[in-house]
mmCIF file of C-alpha atoms and ligand atoms in Angstrom:
data_model
loop_
_atom_site.group_PDB
_atom_site.id
_atom_site.type_symbol
_atom_site.label_atom_id
_atom_site.label_comp_id
_atom_site.label_asym_id
_atom_site.label_seq_id
_atom_site.Cartn_x
_atom_site.Cartn_y
_atom_site.Cartn_z
ATOM 1 C CA UNK P 37 -19.216 -33.620 12.556
ATOM 2 C CA UNK P 38 -22.960 -33.708 13.161
ATOM 3 C CA UNK P 39 -23.936 -32.056 9.856
ATOM 4 C CA UNK P 40 -22.076 -34.694 7.877
ATOM 5 C CA UNK P 41 -23.589 -37.491 9.946
ATOM 6 C CA UNK P 42 -27.059 -36.041 9.434
ATOM 7 C CA UNK P 43 -26.495 -36.008 5.700
ATOM 8 C CA UNK P 44 -25.237 -39.609 5.766
ATOM 9 C CA UNK P 45 -28.218 -40.832 7.809
ATOM 10 C CA UNK P 46 -30.592 -39.186 5.341
ATOM 11 C CA UNK P 47 -28.617 -40.552 2.425
ATOM 12 C CA UNK P 48 -28.951 -44.075 3.795
ATOM 13 C CA UNK P 49 -32.716 -43.944 4.198
ATOM 14 C CA UNK P 50 -33.199 -42.178 0.853
ATOM 15 C CA UNK P 51 -30.938 -44.738 -0.810
ATOM 16 C CA UNK P 52 -33.187 -47.562 0.359
ATOM 17 C CA UNK P 53 -36.265 -45.785 -0.972
ATOM 18 C CA UNK P 54 -34.890 -44.475 -4.269
ATOM 19 C CA UNK P 55 -33.229 -47.757 -5.241
ATOM 20 C CA UNK P 56 -36.435 -49.642 -4.518
ATOM 21 C CA UNK P 57 -38.689 -47.184 -6.354
ATOM 22 C CA UNK P 58 -36.448 -46.934 -9.424
ATOM 23 C CA UNK P 59 -35.570 -50.620 -9.526
ATOM 24 C CA UNK P 60 -38.973 -52.203 -9.118
ATOM 25 C CA UNK P 61 -40.250 -51.689 -12.710
ATOM 26 C CA UNK P 62 -37.242 -53.645 -14.029
ATOM 27 C CA UNK P 63 -37.594 -56.886 -12.059
ATOM 28 C CA UNK P 64 -36.932 -59.898 -14.238
ATOM 29 C CA UNK P 65 -34.684 -62.889 -14.606
ATOM 30 C CA UNK P 66 -32.114 -61.490 -17.011
ATOM 31 C CA UNK P 67 -29.681 -58.601 -17.342
ATOM 32 C CA UNK P 68 -31.695 -55.768 -18.918
ATOM 33 C CA UNK P 69 -31.526 -55.312 -22.698
ATOM 34 C CA UNK P 70 -29.725 -52.490 -24.519
ATOM 35 C CA UNK P 71 -33.020 -50.840 -25.376
ATOM 36 C CA UNK P 72 -34.104 -50.896 -21.744
ATOM 37 C CA UNK P 73 -30.738 -49.461 -20.725
ATOM 38 C CA UNK P 74 -31.187 -46.489 -23.023
ATOM 39 C CA UNK P 75 -34.725 -46.037 -21.751
ATOM 40 C CA UNK P 76 -33.487 -46.169 -18.155
ATOM 41 C CA UNK P 77 -30.818 -43.512 -18.866
ATOM 42 C CA UNK P 78 -33.448 -41.191 -20.405
ATOM 43 C CA UNK P 79 -35.978 -41.847 -17.685
ATOM 44 C CA UNK P 80 -33.517 -40.953 -14.931
ATOM 45 C CA UNK P 81 -32.334 -37.863 -16.859
ATOM 46 C CA UNK P 82 -35.943 -36.702 -17.069
ATOM 47 C CA UNK P 83 -36.740 -37.433 -13.432
ATOM 48 C CA UNK P 84 -33.651 -35.580 -12.237
ATOM 49 C CA UNK P 85 -33.724 -32.696 -14.647
ATOM 50 C CA UNK P 86 -37.265 -31.561 -15.338
ATOM 51 C CA UNK P 87 -40.089 -30.360 -13.221
ATOM 52 C CA UNK P 88 -43.308 -32.106 -14.185
ATOM 53 C CA UNK P 89 -46.333 -33.591 -12.526
ATOM 54 C CA UNK P 90 -47.146 -37.260 -12.598
ATOM 55 C CA UNK P 91 -48.360 -39.881 -10.130
ATOM 56 C CA UNK P 92 -45.667 -40.683 -7.537
ATOM 57 C CA UNK P 93 -43.640 -43.840 -8.053
ATOM 58 C CA UNK P 94 -44.536 -46.352 -5.376
ATOM 59 C CA UNK P 95 -42.172 -48.286 -3.171
ATOM 60 C CA UNK P 96 -42.347 -52.032 -2.428
ATOM 61 C CA UNK P 97 -41.937 -54.325 0.589
ATOM 62 C CA UNK P 98 -38.234 -53.399 0.885
ATOM 63 C CA UNK P 99 -39.029 -49.805 1.873
ATOM 64 C CA UNK P 100 -42.226 -50.726 3.723
ATOM 65 C CA UNK P 101 -40.394 -53.042 6.117
ATOM 66 C CA UNK P 102 -37.475 -50.620 6.468
ATOM 67 C CA UNK P 103 -39.942 -47.915 7.476
ATOM 68 C CA UNK P 104 -41.632 -50.175 10.069
ATOM 69 C CA UNK P 105 -38.274 -51.079 11.584
ATOM 70 C CA UNK P 106 -37.205 -47.424 11.788
ATOM 71 C CA UNK P 107 -40.522 -46.421 13.358
ATOM 72 C CA UNK P 108 -40.216 -49.083 16.033
ATOM 73 C CA UNK P 109 -36.641 -48.113 16.956
ATOM 74 C CA UNK P 110 -37.711 -44.478 17.199
ATOM 75 C CA UNK P 111 -40.850 -45.097 19.216
ATOM 76 C CA UNK P 112 -39.351 -47.674 21.609
ATOM 77 C CA UNK P 113 -35.923 -46.017 21.755
ATOM 78 C CA UNK P 114 -34.495 -49.540 21.823
ATOM 79 C CA UNK P 115 -34.738 -52.851 20.006
ATOM 80 C CA UNK P 116 -38.079 -54.512 20.733
ATOM 81 C CA UNK P 117 -38.554 -57.478 18.417
ATOM 82 C CA UNK P 118 -42.123 -58.107 19.547
ATOM 83 C CA UNK P 119 -43.049 -54.540 18.635
ATOM 84 C CA UNK P 120 -41.181 -54.809 15.328
ATOM 85 C CA UNK P 121 -42.961 -58.058 14.440
ATOM 86 C CA UNK P 122 -46.287 -56.415 15.268
ATOM 87 C CA UNK P 123 -45.538 -53.512 12.960
ATOM 88 C CA UNK P 124 -44.454 -55.813 10.121
ATOM 89 C CA UNK P 125 -47.742 -57.686 10.460
ATOM 90 C CA UNK P 126 -49.931 -54.557 10.689
ATOM 91 C CA UNK P 127 -48.210 -53.016 7.710
ATOM 92 C CA UNK P 128 -48.525 -56.131 5.624
ATOM 93 C CA UNK P 129 -52.267 -56.316 6.256
ATOM 94 C CA UNK P 130 -52.703 -52.616 5.494
ATOM 95 C CA UNK P 131 -50.750 -52.814 2.232
ATOM 96 C CA UNK P 132 -50.443 -56.440 1.131
ATOM 97 C CA UNK P 133 -49.869 -55.421 -2.502
ATOM 98 C CA UNK P 134 -46.285 -54.239 -1.926
ATOM 99 C CA UNK P 135 -44.734 -57.395 -3.418
ATOM 100 C CA UNK P 136 -43.676 -59.396 -0.365
ATOM 101 C CA UNK P 137 -41.811 -62.712 -0.771
ATOM 102 C CA UNK P 138 -43.882 -65.887 -0.377
ATOM 103 C CA UNK P 139 -41.902 -67.059 2.661
ATOM 104 C CA UNK P 140 -42.276 -63.694 4.345
ATOM 105 C CA UNK P 141 -46.021 -63.685 3.682
ATOM 106 C CA UNK P 142 -46.455 -67.026 5.407
ATOM 107 C CA UNK P 143 -44.344 -65.862 8.374
ATOM 108 C CA UNK P 144 -46.422 -62.678 8.702
ATOM 109 C CA UNK P 145 -49.668 -64.665 8.558
ATOM 110 C CA UNK P 146 -48.498 -66.980 11.335
ATOM 111 C CA UNK P 147 -47.266 -64.038 13.405
ATOM 112 C CA UNK P 148 -50.706 -62.480 13.216
ATOM 113 C CA UNK P 149 -52.275 -65.610 14.702
ATOM 114 C CA UNK P 150 -49.718 -65.564 17.521
ATOM 115 C CA UNK P 151 -50.505 -61.952 18.324
ATOM 116 C CA UNK P 152 -53.707 -62.886 20.101
ATOM 117 C CA UNK P 153 -52.284 -65.707 22.185
ATOM 118 C CA UNK P 154 -50.061 -64.675 25.050
ATOM 119 C CA UNK P 155 -47.172 -67.117 25.122
ATOM 120 C CA UNK P 156 -43.486 -66.348 25.781
ATOM 121 C CA UNK P 157 -42.952 -63.530 23.278
ATOM 122 C CA UNK P 158 -39.210 -64.121 22.832
ATOM 123 C CA UNK P 159 -39.677 -67.667 21.625
ATOM 124 C CA UNK P 160 -42.818 -66.943 19.712
ATOM 125 C CA UNK P 161 -41.642 -64.147 17.536
ATOM 126 C CA UNK P 162 -38.872 -66.237 15.982
ATOM 127 C CA UNK P 163 -40.957 -69.413 15.741
ATOM 128 C CA UNK P 164 -42.753 -68.912 12.420
ATOM 129 C CA UNK P 165 -39.531 -67.981 10.584
ATOM 130 C CA UNK P 166 -37.908 -71.225 11.735
ATOM 131 C CA UNK P 167 -40.768 -73.319 10.418
ATOM 132 C CA UNK P 168 -40.819 -72.212 6.770
ATOM 133 C CA UNK P 169 -38.996 -73.920 3.880
ATOM 134 C CA UNK P 170 -39.185 -77.342 5.531
ATOM 135 C CA UNK P 171 -37.912 -76.057 8.841
ATOM 136 C CA UNK P 172 -34.685 -74.576 7.458
ATOM 137 C CA UNK P 173 -35.870 -70.989 7.330
ATOM 138 C CA UNK P 174 -35.533 -68.536 4.441
ATOM 139 C CA UNK P 175 -32.271 -67.628 2.734
ATOM 140 C CA UNK P 176 -34.019 -64.807 0.869
ATOM 141 C CA UNK P 177 -32.620 -61.251 0.873
ATOM 142 C CA UNK P 178 -35.583 -59.942 2.891
ATOM 143 C CA UNK P 179 -33.427 -59.724 6.017
ATOM 144 C CA UNK P 180 -30.745 -57.637 4.313
ATOM 145 C CA UNK P 181 -33.155 -55.426 2.352
ATOM 146 C CA UNK P 182 -34.696 -53.900 5.488
ATOM 147 C CA UNK P 183 -31.689 -53.686 7.831
ATOM 148 C CA UNK P 184 -30.486 -50.091 7.199
ATOM 149 C CA UNK P 185 -32.206 -48.501 10.251
ATOM 150 C CA UNK P 186 -30.273 -50.870 12.541
ATOM 151 C CA UNK P 187 -26.962 -49.697 11.028
ATOM 152 C CA UNK P 188 -27.987 -46.125 11.739
ATOM 153 C CA UNK P 189 -29.268 -46.822 15.226
ATOM 154 C CA UNK P 190 -26.025 -48.619 16.219
ATOM 155 C CA UNK P 191 -23.589 -46.815 13.943
ATOM 156 C CA UNK P 192 -21.133 -46.246 16.804
ATOM 157 C CA UNK P 193 -21.496 -49.537 18.667
ATOM 158 C CA UNK P 194 -20.337 -52.477 16.574
ATOM 159 C CA UNK P 195 -21.148 -55.261 19.080
ATOM 160 C CA UNK P 196 -24.662 -53.942 19.524
ATOM 161 C CA UNK P 197 -25.035 -53.689 15.785
ATOM 162 C CA UNK P 198 -24.258 -57.376 15.251
ATOM 163 C CA UNK P 199 -26.552 -58.466 18.050
ATOM 164 C CA UNK P 200 -29.446 -56.289 16.869
ATOM 165 C CA UNK P 201 -29.108 -57.382 13.259
ATOM 166 C CA UNK P 202 -29.323 -61.040 14.246
ATOM 167 C CA UNK P 203 -32.324 -60.423 16.487
ATOM 168 C CA UNK P 204 -34.310 -58.424 13.930
ATOM 169 C CA UNK P 205 -33.518 -60.716 11.050
ATOM 170 C CA UNK P 206 -34.730 -63.795 12.875
ATOM 171 C CA UNK P 207 -38.277 -62.435 12.933
ATOM 172 C CA UNK P 208 -38.481 -63.366 9.242
ATOM 173 C CA UNK P 209 -35.286 -65.266 8.305
ATOM 174 C CA UNK P 210 -33.861 -68.206 10.237
ATOM 175 C CA UNK P 211 -31.498 -69.627 7.603
ATOM 176 C CA UNK P 212 -27.801 -68.942 8.242
ATOM 177 C CA UNK P 213 -27.432 -67.443 4.746
ATOM 178 C CA UNK P 214 -30.379 -65.113 5.327
ATOM 179 C CA UNK P 215 -28.970 -63.893 8.636
ATOM 180 C CA UNK P 216 -25.400 -63.510 7.395
ATOM 181 C CA UNK P 217 -26.646 -61.581 4.368
ATOM 182 C CA UNK P 218 -28.283 -59.077 6.710
ATOM 183 C CA UNK P 219 -25.093 -58.838 8.761
ATOM 184 C CA UNK P 220 -22.997 -58.168 5.661
ATOM 185 C CA UNK P 221 -25.364 -55.475 4.380
ATOM 186 C CA UNK P 222 -25.507 -53.857 7.831
ATOM 187 C CA UNK P 223 -21.731 -53.682 8.220
ATOM 188 C CA UNK P 224 -21.272 -52.415 4.666
ATOM 189 C CA UNK P 225 -23.606 -49.507 5.500
ATOM 190 C CA UNK P 226 -21.839 -48.917 8.803
ATOM 191 C CA UNK P 227 -18.419 -48.840 7.125
ATOM 192 C CA UNK P 228 -19.714 -46.320 4.601
ATOM 193 C CA UNK P 229 -21.080 -44.120 7.376
ATOM 194 C CA UNK P 230 -17.655 -43.955 8.980
ATOM 195 C CA UNK P 231 -15.759 -42.859 5.855
ATOM 196 C CA UNK P 232 -15.340 -39.298 4.615
ATOM 197 C CA UNK P 233 -16.994 -38.768 1.222
ATOM 198 C CA UNK P 234 -14.452 -36.223 0.033
ATOM 199 C CA UNK P 235 -11.581 -38.666 0.466
ATOM 200 C CA UNK P 236 -11.053 -41.290 -2.194
ATOM 201 C CA UNK P 237 -12.393 -44.640 -1.067
ATOM 202 C CA UNK P 238 -9.871 -47.463 -0.922
ATOM 203 C CA UNK P 239 -11.828 -50.249 -2.591
ATOM 204 C CA UNK P 240 -9.625 -53.137 -1.592
ATOM 205 C CA UNK P 241 -9.446 -52.001 2.054
ATOM 206 C CA UNK P 242 -13.223 -51.680 2.105
ATOM 207 C CA UNK P 243 -13.605 -55.310 0.987
ATOM 208 C CA UNK P 244 -10.815 -56.623 3.237
ATOM 209 C CA UNK P 245 -12.503 -54.998 6.243
ATOM 210 C CA UNK P 246 -15.779 -56.706 5.353
ATOM 211 C CA UNK P 247 -14.029 -60.075 4.957
ATOM 212 C CA UNK P 248 -12.291 -59.691 8.331
ATOM 213 C CA UNK P 249 -15.538 -58.812 10.054
ATOM 214 C CA UNK P 250 -17.412 -61.707 8.422
ATOM 215 C CA UNK P 251 -14.585 -63.950 9.565
ATOM 216 C CA UNK P 252 -15.205 -62.975 13.189
ATOM 217 C CA UNK P 253 -18.977 -63.552 13.437
ATOM 218 C CA UNK P 254 -19.855 -66.826 15.181
ATOM 219 C CA UNK P 255 -21.984 -68.260 12.411
ATOM 220 C CA UNK P 256 -20.211 -69.928 9.503
ATOM 221 C CA UNK P 257 -19.677 -67.259 6.852
ATOM 222 C CA UNK P 258 -17.424 -68.968 4.304
ATOM 223 C CA UNK P 259 -19.856 -68.546 1.367
ATOM 224 C CA UNK P 260 -19.954 -64.775 1.908
ATOM 225 C CA UNK P 261 -16.201 -64.452 2.324
ATOM 226 C CA UNK P 262 -15.750 -66.351 -0.915
ATOM 227 C CA UNK P 263 -18.191 -64.003 -2.738
ATOM 228 C CA UNK P 264 -16.422 -60.948 -1.350
ATOM 229 C CA UNK P 265 -13.162 -62.255 -2.794
ATOM 230 C CA UNK P 266 -14.911 -62.533 -6.151
ATOM 231 C CA UNK P 267 -16.053 -58.918 -5.758
ATOM 232 C CA UNK P 268 -12.454 -57.891 -5.188
ATOM 233 C CA UNK P 269 -11.167 -59.841 -8.192
ATOM 234 C CA UNK P 270 -13.867 -58.489 -10.485
ATOM 235 C CA UNK P 271 -13.085 -54.921 -9.434
ATOM 236 C CA UNK P 272 -9.354 -55.306 -9.953
ATOM 237 C CA UNK P 273 -9.785 -56.710 -13.453
ATOM 238 C CA UNK P 274 -9.250 -53.436 -15.303
ATOM 239 C CA UNK P 275 -7.797 -54.850 -18.514
ATOM 240 C CA UNK P 276 -10.767 -56.983 -19.376
ATOM 241 C CA UNK P 277 -13.669 -55.118 -17.802
ATOM 242 C CA UNK P 278 -16.343 -57.693 -16.932
ATOM 243 C CA UNK P 279 -19.738 -57.059 -18.557
ATOM 244 C CA UNK P 280 -23.112 -57.237 -16.809
ATOM 245 C CA UNK P 281 -23.714 -60.852 -17.851
ATOM 246 C CA UNK P 282 -20.514 -61.925 -16.195
ATOM 247 C CA UNK P 283 -21.265 -59.996 -12.993
ATOM 248 C CA UNK P 284 -24.762 -61.484 -12.812
ATOM 249 C CA UNK P 285 -23.312 -64.945 -13.339
ATOM 250 C CA UNK P 286 -20.421 -64.714 -10.872
ATOM 251 C CA UNK P 287 -22.090 -62.682 -8.124
ATOM 252 C CA UNK P 288 -25.772 -63.334 -8.755
ATOM 253 C CA UNK P 289 -28.767 -61.029 -9.246
ATOM 254 C CA UNK P 290 -31.598 -62.908 -7.545
ATOM 255 C CA UNK P 291 -33.672 -63.004 -4.333
ATOM 256 C CA UNK P 292 -31.196 -65.160 -2.420
ATOM 257 C CA UNK P 293 -29.220 -63.096 0.070
ATOM 258 C CA UNK P 294 -25.972 -64.789 -0.971
ATOM 259 C CA UNK P 295 -26.649 -63.899 -4.589
ATOM 260 C CA UNK P 296 -27.579 -60.262 -4.046
ATOM 261 C CA UNK P 297 -25.863 -58.648 -1.026
ATOM 262 C CA UNK P 298 -22.288 -59.036 -2.360
ATOM 263 C CA UNK P 299 -23.663 -57.848 -5.727
ATOM 264 C CA UNK P 300 -24.955 -54.639 -4.131
ATOM 265 C CA UNK P 301 -21.577 -54.032 -2.497
ATOM 266 C CA UNK P 302 -19.959 -54.568 -5.893
ATOM 267 C CA UNK P 303 -22.286 -52.015 -7.521
ATOM 268 C CA UNK P 304 -21.449 -49.378 -4.909
ATOM 269 C CA UNK P 305 -17.706 -49.914 -5.279
ATOM 270 C CA UNK P 306 -17.773 -50.142 -9.068
ATOM 271 C CA UNK P 307 -19.616 -46.809 -9.263
ATOM 272 C CA UNK P 308 -16.705 -44.985 -7.585
ATOM 273 C CA UNK P 309 -15.454 -44.584 -11.151
ATOM 274 C CA UNK P 310 -17.190 -43.883 -14.451
ATOM 275 C CA UNK P 311 -19.012 -46.830 -16.008
ATOM 276 C CA UNK P 312 -19.378 -47.366 -19.746
ATOM 277 C CA UNK P 313 -22.711 -46.223 -21.163
ATOM 278 C CA UNK P 314 -23.911 -44.685 -17.898
ATOM 279 C CA UNK P 315 -23.917 -40.936 -18.401
ATOM 280 C CA UNK P 316 -23.892 -39.106 -15.076
ATOM 281 C CA UNK P 317 -21.381 -37.425 -12.790
ATOM 282 C CA UNK P 318 -23.374 -38.396 -9.726
ATOM 283 C CA UNK P 319 -21.899 -41.522 -8.085
ATOM 284 C CA UNK P 320 -25.087 -42.403 -6.162
ATOM 285 C CA UNK P 321 -27.176 -42.307 -9.299
ATOM 286 C CA UNK P 322 -24.460 -44.236 -11.142
ATOM 287 C CA UNK P 323 -24.473 -46.978 -8.498
ATOM 288 C CA UNK P 324 -28.264 -47.341 -8.527
ATOM 289 C CA UNK P 325 -28.504 -47.166 -12.317
ATOM 290 C CA UNK P 326 -25.778 -49.783 -12.695
ATOM 291 C CA UNK P 327 -27.457 -52.084 -10.146
ATOM 292 C CA UNK P 328 -30.659 -51.956 -12.195
ATOM 293 C CA UNK P 329 -28.862 -52.890 -15.416
ATOM 294 C CA UNK P 330 -27.825 -56.186 -13.822
ATOM 295 C CA UNK P 331 -31.474 -57.271 -13.925
ATOM 296 C CA UNK P 332 -32.997 -59.914 -11.675
ATOM 297 C CA UNK P 333 -34.091 -58.676 -8.257
ATOM 298 C CA UNK P 334 -33.616 -55.060 -9.331
ATOM 299 C CA UNK P 335 -35.641 -53.314 -6.614
ATOM 300 C CA UNK P 336 -33.770 -55.017 -3.818
ATOM 301 C CA UNK P 337 -30.271 -54.900 -5.293
ATOM 302 C CA UNK P 338 -30.706 -51.232 -6.264
ATOM 303 C CA UNK P 339 -32.143 -50.482 -2.817
ATOM 304 C CA UNK P 340 -29.269 -52.160 -0.944
ATOM 305 C CA UNK P 341 -26.775 -50.446 -3.279
ATOM 306 C CA UNK P 342 -28.534 -47.125 -2.675
ATOM 307 C CA UNK P 343 -28.314 -47.537 1.098
ATOM 308 C CA UNK P 344 -24.559 -48.180 1.043
ATOM 309 C CA UNK P 345 -23.922 -45.383 -1.469
ATOM 310 C CA UNK P 346 -26.189 -42.958 0.394
ATOM 311 C CA UNK P 347 -24.393 -43.756 3.648
ATOM 312 C CA UNK P 348 -21.081 -42.869 2.008
ATOM 313 C CA UNK P 349 -22.023 -39.755 -0.010
ATOM 314 C CA UNK P 350 -24.916 -38.298 1.984
ATOM 315 C CA UNK P 351 -28.267 -36.868 0.951
ATOM 316 C CA UNK P 352 -26.959 -34.011 -1.207
ATOM 317 C CA UNK P 353 -26.364 -36.512 -3.997
ATOM 318 C CA UNK P 354 -30.111 -37.186 -4.296
ATOM 319 C CA UNK P 355 -31.780 -34.862 -6.779
ATOM 320 C CA UNK P 356 -34.687 -32.966 -5.161
ATOM 321 C CA UNK P 357 -36.652 -33.250 -8.395
ATOM 322 C CA UNK P 358 -36.192 -37.013 -8.410
ATOM 323 C CA UNK P 359 -37.239 -37.252 -4.759
ATOM 324 C CA UNK P 360 -40.405 -35.306 -5.507
ATOM 325 C CA UNK P 361 -41.497 -38.294 -7.606
ATOM 326 C CA UNK P 362 -40.796 -40.907 -4.900
ATOM 327 C CA UNK P 363 -43.569 -41.935 -2.529
ATOM 328 C CA UNK P 364 -42.912 -40.676 1.029
ATOM 329 C CA UNK P 365 -39.405 -39.300 0.410
ATOM 330 C CA UNK P 366 -40.039 -36.673 3.101
ATOM 331 C CA UNK P 367 -41.036 -39.357 5.563
ATOM 332 C CA UNK P 368 -37.847 -41.342 4.955
ATOM 333 C CA UNK P 369 -35.770 -38.227 5.529
ATOM 334 C CA UNK P 370 -37.675 -37.482 8.732
ATOM 335 C CA UNK P 371 -37.085 -41.034 9.993
ATOM 336 C CA UNK P 372 -33.357 -40.580 9.326
ATOM 337 C CA UNK P 373 -33.317 -37.383 11.405
ATOM 338 C CA UNK P 374 -35.160 -39.044 14.273
ATOM 339 C CA UNK P 375 -32.806 -42.043 14.220
ATOM 340 C CA UNK P 376 -29.879 -39.641 14.357
ATOM 341 C CA UNK P 377 -31.394 -37.936 17.387
ATOM 342 C CA UNK P 378 -31.655 -41.230 19.234
ATOM 343 C CA UNK P 379 -28.320 -42.669 18.108
ATOM 344 C CA UNK P 380 -26.404 -39.578 19.192
ATOM 345 C CA UNK P 381 -28.251 -39.094 22.485
ATOM 346 C CA UNK P 382 -27.379 -42.629 23.621
ATOM 347 C CA UNK P 383 -23.623 -42.173 23.417
HETATM 348 O O1 R7I B 683 -36.589 -62.843 1.692
HETATM 349 P P1 R7I B 683 -37.939 -62.359 1.384
HETATM 350 O O2 R7I B 683 -38.571 -61.375 2.269
HETATM 351 O O3 R7I B 683 -37.967 -61.833 -0.082
HETATM 352 C C1 R7I B 683 -37.466 -60.609 -0.422
HETATM 353 C C2 R7I B 683 -37.687 -60.425 -1.876
HETATM 354 C C3 R7I B 683 -37.193 -59.116 -2.346
HETATM 355 O O4 R7I B 683 -36.794 -59.239 -3.693
HETATM 356 C C4 R7I B 683 -38.406 -58.234 -2.255
HETATM 357 O O5 R7I B 683 -38.314 -57.144 -3.142
HETATM 358 C C5 R7I B 683 -39.547 -59.159 -2.582
HETATM 359 O O6 R7I B 683 -39.808 -59.215 -3.939
HETATM 360 O O7 R7I B 683 -39.097 -60.433 -2.147
HETATM 361 O O8 R7I B 683 -38.972 -63.538 1.179
HETATM 362 P P2 R7I B 683 -38.775 -65.110 1.189
HETATM 363 O O9 R7I B 683 -40.020 -65.622 0.566
HETATM 364 O O10 R7I B 683 -38.400 -65.551 2.545
HETATM 365 O O11 R7I B 683 -37.550 -65.398 0.219
HETATM 366 C C6 R7I B 683 -37.602 -65.017 -1.134
HETATM 367 C C7 R7I B 683 -37.602 -66.225 -2.046
HETATM 368 O O12 R7I B 683 -36.394 -66.944 -1.897
HETATM 369 C C8 R7I B 683 -38.686 -67.255 -1.731
HETATM 370 O O13 R7I B 683 -39.934 -66.882 -2.260
HETATM 371 C C9 R7I B 683 -38.088 -68.498 -2.371
HETATM 372 O O14 R7I B 683 -38.295 -68.486 -3.751
HETATM 373 C C10 R7I B 683 -36.615 -68.327 -2.096
HETATM 374 N N1 R7I B 683 -36.191 -69.048 -0.881
HETATM 375 C C11 R7I B 683 -36.093 -70.376 -0.756
HETATM 376 N N2 R7I B 683 -36.382 -71.357 -1.621
HETATM 377 C C12 R7I B 683 -36.170 -72.637 -1.220
HETATM 378 N N3 R7I B 683 -35.673 -72.932 0.003
HETATM 379 C C13 R7I B 683 -35.805 -68.518 0.282
HETATM 380 N N4 R7I B 683 -35.448 -69.471 1.163
HETATM 381 C C14 R7I B 683 -35.607 -70.637 0.542
HETATM 382 C C15 R7I B 683 -35.379 -72.005 0.930
HETATM 383 O O15 R7I B 683 -34.922 -72.339 2.040
HETATM 384 MG MG1 MG B 684 -39.614 -55.500 -3.214
HETATM 385 MG MG1 MG B 685 -38.663 -63.623 4.455
HETATM 386 MG MG1 MG B 686 -36.945 -57.479 -4.716
#
């Protein structure tokens, strides 16, 4: 059903943007306080429910890099990591204030220097990412945060998806944990795309499928499989519902991919049902709002949560009033439509 797929593609791209935009003011080390939670509830109620004028809320590096990746896939109609690297660099120099990670900044600076020299592009493009953090590469969540367009582009070709994710991620992240985090986020989005939003989601099947897929990738993925099992246990604990502190402690809420991608998956799954003190009937909003309450790397965890939730529910769950306050919401929707055009014309 092409209409449903169109809605899911849009939902994915809007989820990246909206989670990032709404989450970024709450970045911090700790779970957000009760006062901030009440403020967040009111703020989202206002944004969704009232028409008013105010400056648009800006996105950060998460959306900026996602946009560059989508634009390259659309323009080149294939994966071209040299072109993608070029776009990351150009975009960073145009808008360096978007809040990029320190490791990513040093990779982008080195990539710019390489741009002028003409050496083997394949080797070159991945070189700077291998050199950072004492030659071990970054395990930050910057690979996972920007991967959504690849899930859309290869939504119906799983082998391609895995290959493309690894290729793209290595432009900025060489560490096994950074790459596997991007793979996990990409397959979580892809699984969501393939499910019907009007049928109840089977939470434990969703996690088991992710564990099985992580088990089959060549690179060692034990740490992620172990986290996914924690996600499953935390979700099945209905007697003693774990609070935000416990989730942040057991799953993590920081810039490491290992301590944020499984957390985002948890937020999406948890928001299938009502959550205490979050007043909304909209499961996408609930997922994003809950992700923000966990604190820490709120823009990125909310953005990754938004992408998975948007891929499941589709774009109708995003309030038009809310979108009118998000920088470039129209552009993200347009990119989704163009990716759909390419993804469906290939098959
Ligand atoms: O992964 P990356 O692009 O960062 C993404 C985050 C998101 O929260 C964005 O919203 C933005 O705020 O940044 O950037 P990196 O700099 O590669 O990784 C992020 C951080 O993880 C680094 O700044 C380090 O603090 C830490 N880190 C490491 N520390 C020690 N050793 C990542 N890899 C290592 C490492 O190998
Ligand atoms: Mg950011
Ligand atoms: Mg990085
Ligand atoms: Mg962040």
